[in-house]
Coordinates of C-alpha atoms and ligand atoms in Angstrom, one line a residue:
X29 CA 3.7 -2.1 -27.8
X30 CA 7.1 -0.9 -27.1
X31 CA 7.1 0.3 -23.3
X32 CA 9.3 2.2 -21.0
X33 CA 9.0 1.9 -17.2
X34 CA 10.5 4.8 -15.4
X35 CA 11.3 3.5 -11.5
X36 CA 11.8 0.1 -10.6
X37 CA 9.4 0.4 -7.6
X38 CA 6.7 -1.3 -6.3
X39 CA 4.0 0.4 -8.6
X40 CA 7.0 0.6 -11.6
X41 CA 8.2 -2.9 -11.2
X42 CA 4.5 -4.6 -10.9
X43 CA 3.4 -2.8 -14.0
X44 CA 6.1 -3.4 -16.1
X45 CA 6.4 -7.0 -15.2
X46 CA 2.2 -7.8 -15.8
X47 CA 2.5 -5.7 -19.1
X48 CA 5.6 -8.0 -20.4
X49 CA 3.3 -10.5 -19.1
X50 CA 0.4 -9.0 -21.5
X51 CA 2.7 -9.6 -24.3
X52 CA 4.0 -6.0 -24.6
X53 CA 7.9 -6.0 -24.7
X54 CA 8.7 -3.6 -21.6
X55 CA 12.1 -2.0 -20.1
X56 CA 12.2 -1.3 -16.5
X57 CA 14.0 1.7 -15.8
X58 CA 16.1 3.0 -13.0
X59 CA 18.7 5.0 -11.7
X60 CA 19.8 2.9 -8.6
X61 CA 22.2 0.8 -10.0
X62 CA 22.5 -1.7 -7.3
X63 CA 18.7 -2.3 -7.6
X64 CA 19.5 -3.3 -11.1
X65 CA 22.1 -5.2 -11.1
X66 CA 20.0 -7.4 -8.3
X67 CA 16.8 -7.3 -10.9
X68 CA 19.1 -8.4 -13.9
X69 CA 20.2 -11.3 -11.4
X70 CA 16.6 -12.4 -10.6
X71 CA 16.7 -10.9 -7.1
X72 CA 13.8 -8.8 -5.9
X73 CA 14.0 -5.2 -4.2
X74 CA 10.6 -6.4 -2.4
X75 CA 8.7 -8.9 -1.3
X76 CA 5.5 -9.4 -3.4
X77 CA 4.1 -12.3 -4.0
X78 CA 4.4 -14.3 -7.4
X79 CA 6.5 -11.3 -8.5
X80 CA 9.7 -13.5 -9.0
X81 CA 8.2 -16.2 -11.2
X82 CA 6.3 -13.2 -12.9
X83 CA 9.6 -11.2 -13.5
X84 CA 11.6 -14.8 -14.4
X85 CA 9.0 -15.9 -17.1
X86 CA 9.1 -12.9 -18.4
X87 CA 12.7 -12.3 -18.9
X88 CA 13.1 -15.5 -20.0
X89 CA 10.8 -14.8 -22.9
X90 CA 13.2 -11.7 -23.1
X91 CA 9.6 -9.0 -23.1
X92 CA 11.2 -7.8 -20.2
X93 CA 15.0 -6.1 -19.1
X94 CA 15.9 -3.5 -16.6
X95 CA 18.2 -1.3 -17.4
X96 CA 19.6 2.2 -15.9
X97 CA 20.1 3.6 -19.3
X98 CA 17.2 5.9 -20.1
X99 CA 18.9 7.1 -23.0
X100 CA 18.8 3.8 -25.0
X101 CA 15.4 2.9 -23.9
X102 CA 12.8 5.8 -24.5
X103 CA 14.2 6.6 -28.2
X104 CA 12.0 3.6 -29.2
X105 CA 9.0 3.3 -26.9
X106 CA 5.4 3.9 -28.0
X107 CA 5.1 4.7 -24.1
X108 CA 7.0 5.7 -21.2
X109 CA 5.6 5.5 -17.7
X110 CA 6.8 7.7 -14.7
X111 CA 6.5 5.2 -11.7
X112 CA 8.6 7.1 -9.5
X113 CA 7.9 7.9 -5.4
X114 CA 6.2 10.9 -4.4
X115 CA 7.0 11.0 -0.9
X116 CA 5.2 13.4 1.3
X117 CA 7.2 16.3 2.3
X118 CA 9.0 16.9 4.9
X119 CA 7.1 19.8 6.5
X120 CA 4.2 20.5 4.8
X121 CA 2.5 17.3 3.8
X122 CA 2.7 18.1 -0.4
X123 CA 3.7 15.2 -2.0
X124 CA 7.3 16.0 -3.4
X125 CA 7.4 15.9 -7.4
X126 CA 11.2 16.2 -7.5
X127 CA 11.5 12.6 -9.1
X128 CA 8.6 13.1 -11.1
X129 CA 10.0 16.2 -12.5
X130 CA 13.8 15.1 -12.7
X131 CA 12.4 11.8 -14.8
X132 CA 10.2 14.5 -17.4
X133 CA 13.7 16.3 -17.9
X134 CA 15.6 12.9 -18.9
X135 CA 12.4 11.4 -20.8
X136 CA 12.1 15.2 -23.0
X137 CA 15.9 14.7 -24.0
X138 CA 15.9 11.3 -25.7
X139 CA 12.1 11.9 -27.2
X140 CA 11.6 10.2 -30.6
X141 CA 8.2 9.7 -32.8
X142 CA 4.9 9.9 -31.2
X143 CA 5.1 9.2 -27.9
X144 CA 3.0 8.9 -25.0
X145 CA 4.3 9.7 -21.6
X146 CA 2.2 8.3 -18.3
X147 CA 2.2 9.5 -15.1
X148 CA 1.6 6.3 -12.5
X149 CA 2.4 8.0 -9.9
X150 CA 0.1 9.2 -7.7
X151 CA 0.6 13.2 -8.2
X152 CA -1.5 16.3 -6.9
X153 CA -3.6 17.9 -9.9
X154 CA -2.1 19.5 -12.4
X155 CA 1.2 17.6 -11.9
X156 CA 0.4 16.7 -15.8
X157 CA 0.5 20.2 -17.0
X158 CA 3.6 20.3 -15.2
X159 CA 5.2 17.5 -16.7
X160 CA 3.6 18.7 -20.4
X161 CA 5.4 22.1 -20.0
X162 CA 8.7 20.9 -18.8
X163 CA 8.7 18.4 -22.1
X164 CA 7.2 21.3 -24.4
X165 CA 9.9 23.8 -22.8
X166 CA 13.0 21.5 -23.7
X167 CA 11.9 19.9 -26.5
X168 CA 9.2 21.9 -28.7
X169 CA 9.9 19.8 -31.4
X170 CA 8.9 16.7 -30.1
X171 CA 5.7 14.5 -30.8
X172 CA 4.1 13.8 -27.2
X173 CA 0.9 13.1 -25.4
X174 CA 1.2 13.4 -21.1
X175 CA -1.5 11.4 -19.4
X176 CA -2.7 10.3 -16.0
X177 CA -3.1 6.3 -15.4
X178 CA -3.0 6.1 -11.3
X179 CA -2.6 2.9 -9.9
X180 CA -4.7 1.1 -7.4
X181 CA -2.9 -1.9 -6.3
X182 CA -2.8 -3.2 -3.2
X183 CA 0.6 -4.3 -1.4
X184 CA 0.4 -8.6 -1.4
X185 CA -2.2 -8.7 -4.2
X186 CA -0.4 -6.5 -6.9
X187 CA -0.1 -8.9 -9.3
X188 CA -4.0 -10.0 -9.2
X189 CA -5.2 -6.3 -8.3
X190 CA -3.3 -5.2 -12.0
X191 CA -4.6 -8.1 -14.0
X192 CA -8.1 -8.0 -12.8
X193 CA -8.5 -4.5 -11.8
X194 CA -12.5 -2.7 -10.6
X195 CA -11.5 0.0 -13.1
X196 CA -8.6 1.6 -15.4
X197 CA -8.7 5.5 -15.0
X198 CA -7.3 7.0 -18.1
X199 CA -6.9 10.8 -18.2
X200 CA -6.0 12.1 -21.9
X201 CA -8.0 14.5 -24.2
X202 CA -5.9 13.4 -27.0
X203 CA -7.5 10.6 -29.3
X204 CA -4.0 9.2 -30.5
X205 CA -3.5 8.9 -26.5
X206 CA -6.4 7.5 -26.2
X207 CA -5.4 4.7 -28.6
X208 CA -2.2 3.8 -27.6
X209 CA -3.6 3.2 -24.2
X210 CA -6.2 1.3 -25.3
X211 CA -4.2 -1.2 -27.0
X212 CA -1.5 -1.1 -24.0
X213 CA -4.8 -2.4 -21.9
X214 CA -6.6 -4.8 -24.3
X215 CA -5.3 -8.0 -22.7
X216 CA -7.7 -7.2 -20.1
X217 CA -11.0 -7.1 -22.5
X218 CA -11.2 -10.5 -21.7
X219 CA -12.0 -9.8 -18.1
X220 CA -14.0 -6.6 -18.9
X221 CA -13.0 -4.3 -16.7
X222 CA -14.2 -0.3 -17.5
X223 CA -11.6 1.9 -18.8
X224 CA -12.7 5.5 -17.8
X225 CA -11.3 7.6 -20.0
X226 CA -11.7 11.1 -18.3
X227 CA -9.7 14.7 -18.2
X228 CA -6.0 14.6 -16.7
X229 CA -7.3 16.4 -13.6
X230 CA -10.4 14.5 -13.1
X231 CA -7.9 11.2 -12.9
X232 CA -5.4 12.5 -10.9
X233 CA -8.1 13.6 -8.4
X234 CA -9.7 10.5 -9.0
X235 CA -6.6 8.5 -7.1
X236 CA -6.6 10.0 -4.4
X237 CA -10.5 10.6 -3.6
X238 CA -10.2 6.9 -4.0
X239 CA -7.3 6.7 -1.5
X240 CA -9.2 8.8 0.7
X241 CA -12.5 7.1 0.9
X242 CA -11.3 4.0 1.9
X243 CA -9.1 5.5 4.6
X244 CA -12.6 6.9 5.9
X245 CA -14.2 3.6 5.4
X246 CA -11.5 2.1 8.1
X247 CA -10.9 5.1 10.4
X248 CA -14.9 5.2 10.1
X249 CA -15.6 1.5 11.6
X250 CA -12.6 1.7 14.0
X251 CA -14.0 4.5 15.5
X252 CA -17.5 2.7 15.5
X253 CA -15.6 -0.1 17.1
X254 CA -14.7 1.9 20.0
X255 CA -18.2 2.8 20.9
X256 CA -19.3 -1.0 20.6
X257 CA -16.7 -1.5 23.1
X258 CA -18.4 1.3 25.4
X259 CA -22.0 0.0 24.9
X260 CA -21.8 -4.0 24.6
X261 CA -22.2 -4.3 20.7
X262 CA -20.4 -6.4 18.3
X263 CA -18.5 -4.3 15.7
X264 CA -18.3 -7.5 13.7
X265 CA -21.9 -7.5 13.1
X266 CA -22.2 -3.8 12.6
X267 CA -20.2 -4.1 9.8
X268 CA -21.9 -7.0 8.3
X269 CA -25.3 -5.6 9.0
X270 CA -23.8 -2.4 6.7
X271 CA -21.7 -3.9 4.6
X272 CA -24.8 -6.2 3.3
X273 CA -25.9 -2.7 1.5
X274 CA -24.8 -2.6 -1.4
X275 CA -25.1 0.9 -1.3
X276 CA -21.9 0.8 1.9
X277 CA -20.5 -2.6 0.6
X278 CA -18.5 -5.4 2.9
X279 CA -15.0 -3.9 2.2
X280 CA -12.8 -1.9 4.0
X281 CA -14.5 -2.5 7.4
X282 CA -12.8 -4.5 8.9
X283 CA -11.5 -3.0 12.4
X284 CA -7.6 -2.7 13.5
X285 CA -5.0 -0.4 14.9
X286 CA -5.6 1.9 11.9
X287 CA -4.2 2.1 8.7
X288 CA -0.9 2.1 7.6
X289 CA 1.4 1.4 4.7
X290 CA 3.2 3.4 1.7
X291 CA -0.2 5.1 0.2
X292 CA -3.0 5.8 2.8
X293 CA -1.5 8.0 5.0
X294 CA 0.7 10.1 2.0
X295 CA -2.3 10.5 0.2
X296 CA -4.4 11.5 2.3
X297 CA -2.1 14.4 4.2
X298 CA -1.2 15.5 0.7
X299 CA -5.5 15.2 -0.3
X300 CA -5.6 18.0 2.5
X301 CA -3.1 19.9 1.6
X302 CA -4.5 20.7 -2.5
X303 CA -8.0 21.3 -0.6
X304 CA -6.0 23.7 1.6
X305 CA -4.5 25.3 -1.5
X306 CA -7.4 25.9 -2.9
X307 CA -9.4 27.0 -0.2
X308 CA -11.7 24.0 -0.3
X309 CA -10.6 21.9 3.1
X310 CA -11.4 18.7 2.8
X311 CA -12.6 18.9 6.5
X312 CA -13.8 14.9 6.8
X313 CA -10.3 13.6 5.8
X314 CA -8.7 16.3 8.0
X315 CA -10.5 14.1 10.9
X316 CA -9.9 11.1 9.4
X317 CA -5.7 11.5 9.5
X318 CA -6.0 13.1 13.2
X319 CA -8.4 9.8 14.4
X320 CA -6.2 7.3 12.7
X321 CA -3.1 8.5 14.2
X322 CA -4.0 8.5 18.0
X323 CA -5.4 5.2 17.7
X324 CA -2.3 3.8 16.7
X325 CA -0.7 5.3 20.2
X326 CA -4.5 4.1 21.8
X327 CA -3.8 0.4 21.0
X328 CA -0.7 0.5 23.0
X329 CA -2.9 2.0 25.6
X330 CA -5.4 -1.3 25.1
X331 CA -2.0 -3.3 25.4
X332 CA -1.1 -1.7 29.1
X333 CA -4.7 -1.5 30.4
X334 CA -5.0 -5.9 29.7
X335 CA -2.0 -6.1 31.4
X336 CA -3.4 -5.0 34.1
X337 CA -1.9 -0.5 34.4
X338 CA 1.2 -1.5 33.9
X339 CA 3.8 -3.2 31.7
X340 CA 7.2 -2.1 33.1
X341 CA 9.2 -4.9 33.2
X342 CA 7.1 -7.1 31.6
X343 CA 7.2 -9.0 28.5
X344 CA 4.9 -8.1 25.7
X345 CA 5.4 -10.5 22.5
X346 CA 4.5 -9.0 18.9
X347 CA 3.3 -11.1 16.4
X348 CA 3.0 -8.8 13.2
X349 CA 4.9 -5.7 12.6
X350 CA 4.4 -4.9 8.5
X351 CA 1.2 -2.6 8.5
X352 CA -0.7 -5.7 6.8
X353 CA 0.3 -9.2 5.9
X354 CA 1.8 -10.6 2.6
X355 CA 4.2 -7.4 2.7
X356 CA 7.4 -6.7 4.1
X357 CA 6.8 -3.2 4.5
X358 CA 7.0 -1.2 7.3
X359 CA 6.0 2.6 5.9
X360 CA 3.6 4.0 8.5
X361 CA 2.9 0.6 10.4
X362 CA 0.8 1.0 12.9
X363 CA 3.5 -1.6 15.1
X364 CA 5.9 1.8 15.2
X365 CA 3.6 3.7 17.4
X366 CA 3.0 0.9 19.3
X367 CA 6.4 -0.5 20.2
X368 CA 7.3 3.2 20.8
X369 CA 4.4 3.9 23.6
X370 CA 5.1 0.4 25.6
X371 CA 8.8 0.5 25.4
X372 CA 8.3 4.4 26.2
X373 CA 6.8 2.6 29.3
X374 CA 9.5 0.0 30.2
X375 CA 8.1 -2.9 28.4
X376 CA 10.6 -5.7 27.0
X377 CA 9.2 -5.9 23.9
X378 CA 9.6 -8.9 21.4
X379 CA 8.1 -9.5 18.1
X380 CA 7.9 -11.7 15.3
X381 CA 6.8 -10.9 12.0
X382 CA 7.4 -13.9 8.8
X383 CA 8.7 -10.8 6.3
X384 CA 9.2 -7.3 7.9
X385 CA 12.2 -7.8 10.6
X386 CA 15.0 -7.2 8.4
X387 CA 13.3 -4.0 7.7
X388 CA 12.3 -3.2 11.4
X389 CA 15.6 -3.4 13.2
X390 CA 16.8 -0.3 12.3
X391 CA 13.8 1.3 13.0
X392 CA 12.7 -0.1 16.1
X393 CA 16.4 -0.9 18.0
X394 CA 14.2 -1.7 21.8
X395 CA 12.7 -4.8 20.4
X396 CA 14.2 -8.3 20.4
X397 CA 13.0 -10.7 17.7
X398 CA 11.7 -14.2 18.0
X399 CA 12.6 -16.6 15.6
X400 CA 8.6 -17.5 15.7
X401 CA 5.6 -17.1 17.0
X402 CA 6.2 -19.6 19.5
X403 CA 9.8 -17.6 20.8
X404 CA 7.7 -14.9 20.9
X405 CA 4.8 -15.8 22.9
X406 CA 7.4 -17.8 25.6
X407 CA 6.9 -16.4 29.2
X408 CA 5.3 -13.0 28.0
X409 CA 3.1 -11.5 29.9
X410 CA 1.1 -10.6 27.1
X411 CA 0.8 -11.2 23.3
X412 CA -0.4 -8.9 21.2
X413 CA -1.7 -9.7 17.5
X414 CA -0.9 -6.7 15.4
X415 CA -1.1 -7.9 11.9
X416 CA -3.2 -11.0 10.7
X417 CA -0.6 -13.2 8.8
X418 CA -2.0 -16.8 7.9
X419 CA 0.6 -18.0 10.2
X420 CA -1.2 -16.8 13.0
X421 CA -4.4 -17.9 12.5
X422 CA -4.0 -21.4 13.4
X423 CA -1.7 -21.0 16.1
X424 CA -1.5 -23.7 18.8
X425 CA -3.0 -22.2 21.1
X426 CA -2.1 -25.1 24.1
X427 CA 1.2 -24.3 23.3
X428 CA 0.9 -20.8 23.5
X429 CA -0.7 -20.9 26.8
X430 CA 1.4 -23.3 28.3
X431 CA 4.7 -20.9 27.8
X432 CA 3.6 -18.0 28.7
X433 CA 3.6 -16.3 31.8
X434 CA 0.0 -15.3 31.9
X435 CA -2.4 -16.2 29.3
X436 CA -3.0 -12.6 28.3
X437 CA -4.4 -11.9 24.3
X438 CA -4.9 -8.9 23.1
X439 CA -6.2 -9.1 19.2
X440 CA -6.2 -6.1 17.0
X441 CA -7.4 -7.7 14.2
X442 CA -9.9 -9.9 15.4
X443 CA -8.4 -13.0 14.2
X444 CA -10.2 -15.7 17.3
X445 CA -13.2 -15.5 18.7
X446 CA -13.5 -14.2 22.0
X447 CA -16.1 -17.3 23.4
X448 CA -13.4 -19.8 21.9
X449 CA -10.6 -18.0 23.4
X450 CA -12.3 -17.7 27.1
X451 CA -12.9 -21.4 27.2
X452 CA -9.2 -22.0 26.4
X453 CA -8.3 -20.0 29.6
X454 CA -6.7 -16.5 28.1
X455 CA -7.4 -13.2 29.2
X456 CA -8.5 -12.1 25.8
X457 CA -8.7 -8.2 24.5
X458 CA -9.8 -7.4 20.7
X459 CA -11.6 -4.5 19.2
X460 CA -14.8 -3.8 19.0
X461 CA -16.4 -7.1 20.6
X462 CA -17.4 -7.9 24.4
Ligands
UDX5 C1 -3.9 0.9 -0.8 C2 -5.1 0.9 -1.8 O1 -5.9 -0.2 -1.4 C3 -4.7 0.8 -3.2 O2 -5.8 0.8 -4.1 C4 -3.7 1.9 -3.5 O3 -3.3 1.9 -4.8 C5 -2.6 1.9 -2.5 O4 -3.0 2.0 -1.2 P1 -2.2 -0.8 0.3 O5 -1.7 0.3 1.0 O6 -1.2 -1.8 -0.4 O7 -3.2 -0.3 -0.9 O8 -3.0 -1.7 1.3 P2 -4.6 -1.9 1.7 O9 -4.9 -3.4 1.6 O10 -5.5 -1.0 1.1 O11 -4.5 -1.6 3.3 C6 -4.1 -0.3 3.8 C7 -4.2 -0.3 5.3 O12 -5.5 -0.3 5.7 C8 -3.5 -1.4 6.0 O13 -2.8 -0.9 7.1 C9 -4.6 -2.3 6.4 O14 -4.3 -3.1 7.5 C10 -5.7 -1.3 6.7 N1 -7.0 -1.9 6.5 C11 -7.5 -2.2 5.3 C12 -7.9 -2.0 7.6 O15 -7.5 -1.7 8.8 N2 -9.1 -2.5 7.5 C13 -9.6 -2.8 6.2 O16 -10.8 -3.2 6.2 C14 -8.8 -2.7 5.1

């Protein structure tokens, strides 16, 4: 199959590269030249792992080219993908369609044969009748089929999330549709996952109910967390013992300083806002978004209460700023609201994080980074672990101790074991445990 990409993003540049790698010959499409010019030279916008070799081998075998003409590319594709952002809003929460719509208008123009045009980017319902009209409106000559295909990839495991995906969510009512995107996804037959073919509306909704549930799963066991902490119980066990049903399952409980990162918290505030449209307020998910963001200012609160009330003047060492590991992204991180409250309360924070720092100067000029952990955790008062890199996971902890100023820990994502860390000789904080 002949395929066009639309956005070089995360979602646009991870698909096109694993369909090239399916076989299909796929252009990657974008109108940021400089992003480009860096792809055509083998440089990535972002840090994924495997996506380099992925995007090399692939080029190399020349089933994959970025380009920013549109024009050339869509004349001959069997189907062109919209991967563009949909940001939220400023204001109101609504995811904005602007690029979605802008790259419908271009696509419409340079329409040739029977084409089918995707939407992989996560868009309210009825974005696809949108995107149908504005195609029918300037062109109603053309041959085309719109359909919904959300993505569910995970930041740091894109590449195995897309090749061995739970599900593909297809919405189409149109049977030649229907076959051009079974074909696109036969290379995964071999690992059998379902392809739900569905309505357009059905799909789109389906991405973000999906979105949204798991953001209740975490907010749900964080929250749980914070009442183990109140009555002596070990969160880590409470979600084991309900995670064992399969009915609940083990995934998506695992406590921290809430969720983060580019999808979560977009989707979920724009979730609310189509419920609110349509006078059916998703009230649970309302609650969700209003838990998960004081918790984020509530584990700088954690931070200041270990360090005894107060942490003017003191040193507090980061380790971990993305909003999970094996990303460099800082969208949403819960780190943000934490650096903000303790340098709001004199702190001298410092932080280390193996991927994200580039990203987080600008955004967070108070803190001074480490070149590693070690830097980091020298003569603080306190370190805090904020995400749960491998690198910090077997940290020498002698070391650690022996340079700081007080042997303060404070774990948000559970990564030791408070016994282990007690007989060491730290002060040691986490969530949800004794
Ligand atoms: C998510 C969805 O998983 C994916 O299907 C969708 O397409 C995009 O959004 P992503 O944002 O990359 O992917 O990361 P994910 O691994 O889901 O984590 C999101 C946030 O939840 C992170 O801040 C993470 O630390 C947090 N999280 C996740 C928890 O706190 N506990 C968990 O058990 C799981």
């Amino acid at each position: 199959m002949n395929i066009t990409m639309i956005g070089a993003g995360y979602v646009g540049l991870v698909s096109g590269a694993c369909f090239a790698d399916f076989g299909h010959i796929v252009t990657c499409v974008d109108t940021d030249e400089g992003k480009i010019a860096r792809l055509v030279r083998g440089e990535m916008p972002i840090f994924e792992p495997g996506l380099d070799e992925l995007v090399a081998a692939n080029v190399r075998e020349k089933r994959l080219a970025f380009t920013t003409a549109l024009e050339a590319s869509v004349p001959g594709a069997d189907a062109v993908f919209i991967a563009v952002g949909t940001p939220s809003r400023r204001g109101d929460g609504f995811a904005d369609l602007s690029f979605v719509y802008a790259g419908a208008q271009k696509i419409a123009a340079c329409l040739e044969g029977f084409t089918v045009v995707i939407n992989k980017s996560t868009v309210p319902v009825g974005a696809g009748d949108e995107v149908e009209r504005i195609i029918r409106e300037l062109r109603p000559d053309a041959d085309f089929a719109v359909v919904s295909n959300p993505e569910f990839l995970r930041e740091g495991a894109a590449i195995e999330d897309f090749k061995r995906p739970d599900r593909v969510v297809i919405g189409t009512d149109d049977p030649r549709a229907r076959d051009v995107m079974s074909e696109i996804y036969r290379p995964l037959n071999l690992n059998q996952p379902p392809l739900l073919f569905t309505s357009r509306r059905t799909s789109e909704l389906t991405k973000y109910a999906a979105n949204a549930f798991l953001a209740t799963k975490i907010t749900f066991i964080n929250e749980v967390a914070d009442l183990c902490e109140k009555v002596g119980a070990d969160v880590q066990d409470v979600a084991r013992g309900i995670g064992l049903d399969k009915r609940i399952g083990g995934k998506f409980l695992h406590v921290g300083p809430g969720y983060g990162g580019s999808c979560f918290p977009k989707d979920t505030l724009a979730l609310i806002k189509i419920g609110q449209d349509h006078s059916s307020p998703l009230r649970i998910v309302e609650t969700v978004v209003a838990v998960n963001d004081a918790r984020k200012r509530a584990m700088a609160r954690k931070v200041i209460a270990a360090c005894g009330g107060a942490v003017r003047g003191k040193k507090i060492g980061l380790l971990g700023l993305a909003f999970k590991p094996n990303t460099d992204d800082m969208r949403d991180a819960p780190s943000l609201a934490i650096v903000a409250s303790l340098a709001g309360d004199g702190a001298d924070v410092h932080a280390y994080d193996p991927e994200s720092m580039a990203q987080a100067r600008s955004l967070m000029p108070e803190v001074t980074f480490a070149e590693n952990a070690y830097d980091c955790a020298a003569g603080a008062d306190a370190l805090v672990i904020v995400t749960e890199w491998d690198v910090f996971r077997a940290l020498d902890l002698e070391r650690i101790k022996g340079s700081m100023r007080a042997p303060v820990v404070v774990d948000l994502r559970n990564v030791y074991r408070p016994a282990d860390m007690r007989k060491r000789g730290f002060a040691y904080v986490s969530v949800g445990r004794e």
